[in-house]
């Protein structure tokens, strides 16, 4: 059969396939360029940016847990000035869309950053992080209260013409309520889930395994939670959804599409293998061909309940 | 490089310590002492992450059949401390692992004329053996090996085979001098005359003592530090240590995998635990 069509469209951003790299797990793209072909993945989402550089949290910052890992990096990043000066020149050399994840301490900072990024032509879209669990003002305050989320998303919407993705936190009672608030405030796309707050203890020392005490759980362990939330949100909200959470194989990724996601982000699996996202995209194509599916879009939301 | 590797041998060299030889592409011969590798000890999600190891040695070998081409290998010296190293310890010949290598920055060799003092504790000897092999033809080299007990003193024979003067200290006196290896080192640092450089790898308290001692005698010292890592590529920022100017109000974190694992001791903060490693 003919080569299947893997392309999807996210609010005007055309992805050659639905496989993106998740913010915070892929640096600024360049770090991984030796290990995979960046032209073979759908999009790159860069490490969360703030107005000023951030040093991040004390260490230890990461610990492995069964089927996953906890991290409390603390949104360490180079800041928007260094991003534009030092990271964008590399990103300009690839044709794969670059989506910039960012966060602020206040609604005004979110809007400032959105306006700055709006002026950068290499940025195909933005992903607003209202969901980092590891810093006091790193988004989670905005990510767990629908009114606060709405004010941030509204301010960003007014500050940018670029496609606007809002990344949701799973650390809420009602994910649909949060999703609807963001949709009404002007989001074009919703991505979920960010990490689930968790902790690990070293019994010998009776100390937390992370200096921050709690951290965000990611990896295959969170996939069932993520699938459930993607399914709930995609049937309740009209916007395209990006599924994130424990995707390590094409099977995982396809399950998210069936649940209702239009695209997926590969996160922790980039640490298991730096070429994970490319491999998932290739395996996805093989699955379509072997199953006689001409267009990946046929799978989106095809869950038979 | 990212490659599948086959186990050539996996030997216990002292109780709890092992040395594994793994096939590698030709490019491994470009690796520098102090650089490290990330090993996925088996497929799947348990364990989830790769484990970082300093390179102990690289080289070539031939299979025991006529006319087979020479092959390239890398060796890792490791202590069985947790799940990853435990699985590694059970691997047999022909088992395979997945490797990223070489990663990070190696030691700066410095001038041939200076005396090179290598200080290691436990499996911290791993990058120092590779370094010694590179140094020994051009420079006078001494190695100082510490351990809690004689079982923790590694590689003495290997260093002696390179013709290097070897000094040993154990906490309980079961091998070499009784006491800390840094005490033996200081006797040599305080000698008059020669230009010297120090290279160290081992437990954090040992590195801190070496760093302070070298500062006192005005001797350049490089250390290879250990950290829990997820990616090894500078992306996750999980493996930081405190830089020299660090304080709580103005944090200074250095990324071990990308900026290290070798640091000049003047780059790091030494007045408290620089690094906490949990198995």
Tab-separated table of C-alpha atoms in Angstrom, chain B residues 90-199:
chain	number	residue	atom	x	y	z
B	90	UNK	CA	24.800	-11.084	36.478
B	91	UNK	CA	25.493	-10.487	32.785
B	92	UNK	CA	27.419	-13.188	30.979
B	93	UNK	CA	29.466	-13.359	27.833
B	94	UNK	CA	27.312	-12.587	24.760
B	95	UNK	CA	24.619	-10.824	26.784
B	96	UNK	CA	23.976	-7.376	25.394
B	97	UNK	CA	23.538	-3.883	26.781
B	98	UNK	CA	22.833	-0.502	25.176
B	99	UNK	CA	25.426	2.240	25.534
B	100	UNK	CA	25.882	5.966	24.977
B	101	UNK	CA	29.585	6.832	24.861
B	102	UNK	CA	31.835	8.636	25.321
B	103	UNK	CA	30.161	11.445	27.258
B	104	UNK	CA	31.310	14.496	29.199
B	105	UNK	CA	34.731	16.052	29.481
B	106	UNK	CA	37.939	14.222	30.260
B	107	UNK	CA	40.946	15.231	32.341
B	108	UNK	CA	43.252	17.917	31.025
B	109	UNK	CA	46.577	16.140	30.835
B	110	UNK	CA	48.811	19.175	31.489
B	111	UNK	CA	52.543	19.400	30.923
B	112	UNK	CA	54.592	16.214	30.577
B	113	UNK	CA	57.349	17.517	32.862
B	114	UNK	CA	55.200	17.759	35.966
B	115	UNK	CA	54.780	14.920	38.378
B	116	UNK	CA	51.259	13.491	38.184
B	117	UNK	CA	49.739	12.364	41.450
B	118	UNK	CA	46.627	10.210	41.081
B	119	UNK	CA	44.412	9.733	44.124
B	120	UNK	CA	41.532	7.302	44.214
B	121	UNK	CA	39.207	5.585	46.646
B	122	UNK	CA	37.179	2.442	45.945
B	123	UNK	CA	35.836	2.297	42.391
B	124	UNK	CA	37.040	5.883	41.978
B	125	UNK	CA	40.146	4.191	40.609
B	126	UNK	CA	38.262	3.537	37.369
B	127	UNK	CA	39.062	6.734	35.455
B	128	UNK	CA	42.523	6.938	37.032
B	129	UNK	CA	43.763	3.703	35.506
B	130	UNK	CA	42.749	4.925	32.035
B	131	UNK	CA	44.447	8.245	32.824
B	132	UNK	CA	47.607	6.553	34.095
B	133	UNK	CA	47.944	4.578	30.871
B	134	UNK	CA	47.891	7.851	28.942
B	135	UNK	CA	50.296	9.624	31.280
B	136	UNK	CA	52.905	7.054	32.080
B	137	UNK	CA	55.046	7.272	28.957
B	138	UNK	CA	55.515	11.026	29.192
B	139	UNK	CA	55.347	11.904	32.880
B	140	UNK	CA	56.418	10.632	36.277
B	141	UNK	CA	53.265	9.200	37.876
B	142	UNK	CA	52.444	8.146	41.434
B	143	UNK	CA	49.141	6.652	42.455
B	144	UNK	CA	47.543	6.754	45.906
B	145	UNK	CA	44.865	4.163	46.529
B	146	UNK	CA	42.553	4.251	49.509
B	147	UNK	CA	39.861	2.007	50.855
B	148	UNK	CA	38.062	1.106	54.032
B	149	UNK	CA	39.483	-2.424	54.091
B	150	UNK	CA	41.886	-4.287	51.853
B	151	UNK	CA	38.933	-5.549	49.743
B	152	UNK	CA	38.221	-1.936	48.777
B	153	UNK	CA	41.741	-1.375	47.455
B	154	UNK	CA	41.556	-1.923	43.724
B	155	UNK	CA	43.907	-2.099	40.762
B	156	UNK	CA	47.229	-2.152	42.650
B	157	UNK	CA	48.604	-4.853	40.384
B	158	UNK	CA	47.387	-3.075	37.250
B	159	UNK	CA	49.130	0.155	38.217
B	160	UNK	CA	52.310	-1.705	39.204
B	161	UNK	CA	52.303	-3.410	35.814
B	162	UNK	CA	52.461	0.046	34.271
B	163	UNK	CA	55.570	0.640	36.355
B	164	UNK	CA	53.892	3.234	38.540
B	165	UNK	CA	54.801	3.796	42.198
B	166	UNK	CA	51.743	2.777	44.180
B	167	UNK	CA	50.884	3.903	47.711
B	168	UNK	CA	48.060	2.266	49.623
B	169	UNK	CA	46.162	3.225	52.763
B	170	UNK	CA	43.216	1.527	54.478
B	171	UNK	CA	41.079	2.746	57.335
B	172	UNK	CA	41.664	-0.481	59.271
B	173	UNK	CA	45.281	-1.044	58.254
B	174	UNK	CA	44.573	-4.375	56.529
B	175	UNK	CA	46.614	-3.210	53.534
B	176	UNK	CA	49.241	-0.482	53.274
B	177	UNK	CA	49.327	2.385	55.733
B	178	UNK	CA	46.640	2.604	58.379
B	179	UNK	CA	44.650	5.795	57.930
B	180	UNK	CA	43.480	7.988	55.123
B	181	UNK	CA	44.992	7.956	51.677
B	182	UNK	CA	45.008	11.738	51.793
B	183	UNK	CA	47.489	11.609	54.677
B	184	UNK	CA	49.869	9.618	52.506
B	185	UNK	CA	49.258	12.038	49.634
B	186	UNK	CA	50.143	15.029	51.798
B	187	UNK	CA	53.599	13.619	52.540
B	188	UNK	CA	54.274	13.772	48.812
B	189	UNK	CA	52.600	17.113	48.189
B	190	UNK	CA	54.739	18.734	50.851
B	191	UNK	CA	58.013	17.599	49.260
B	192	UNK	CA	60.068	20.451	47.858
B	193	UNK	CA	60.938	21.001	44.280
B	194	UNK	CA	58.853	19.395	41.611
B	195	UNK	CA	55.956	20.854	39.681
B	196	UNK	CA	52.966	18.675	40.340
B	197	UNK	CA	49.363	18.098	39.277
B	198	UNK	CA	46.780	16.056	41.128
B	199	UNK	CA	43.946	13.963	39.660
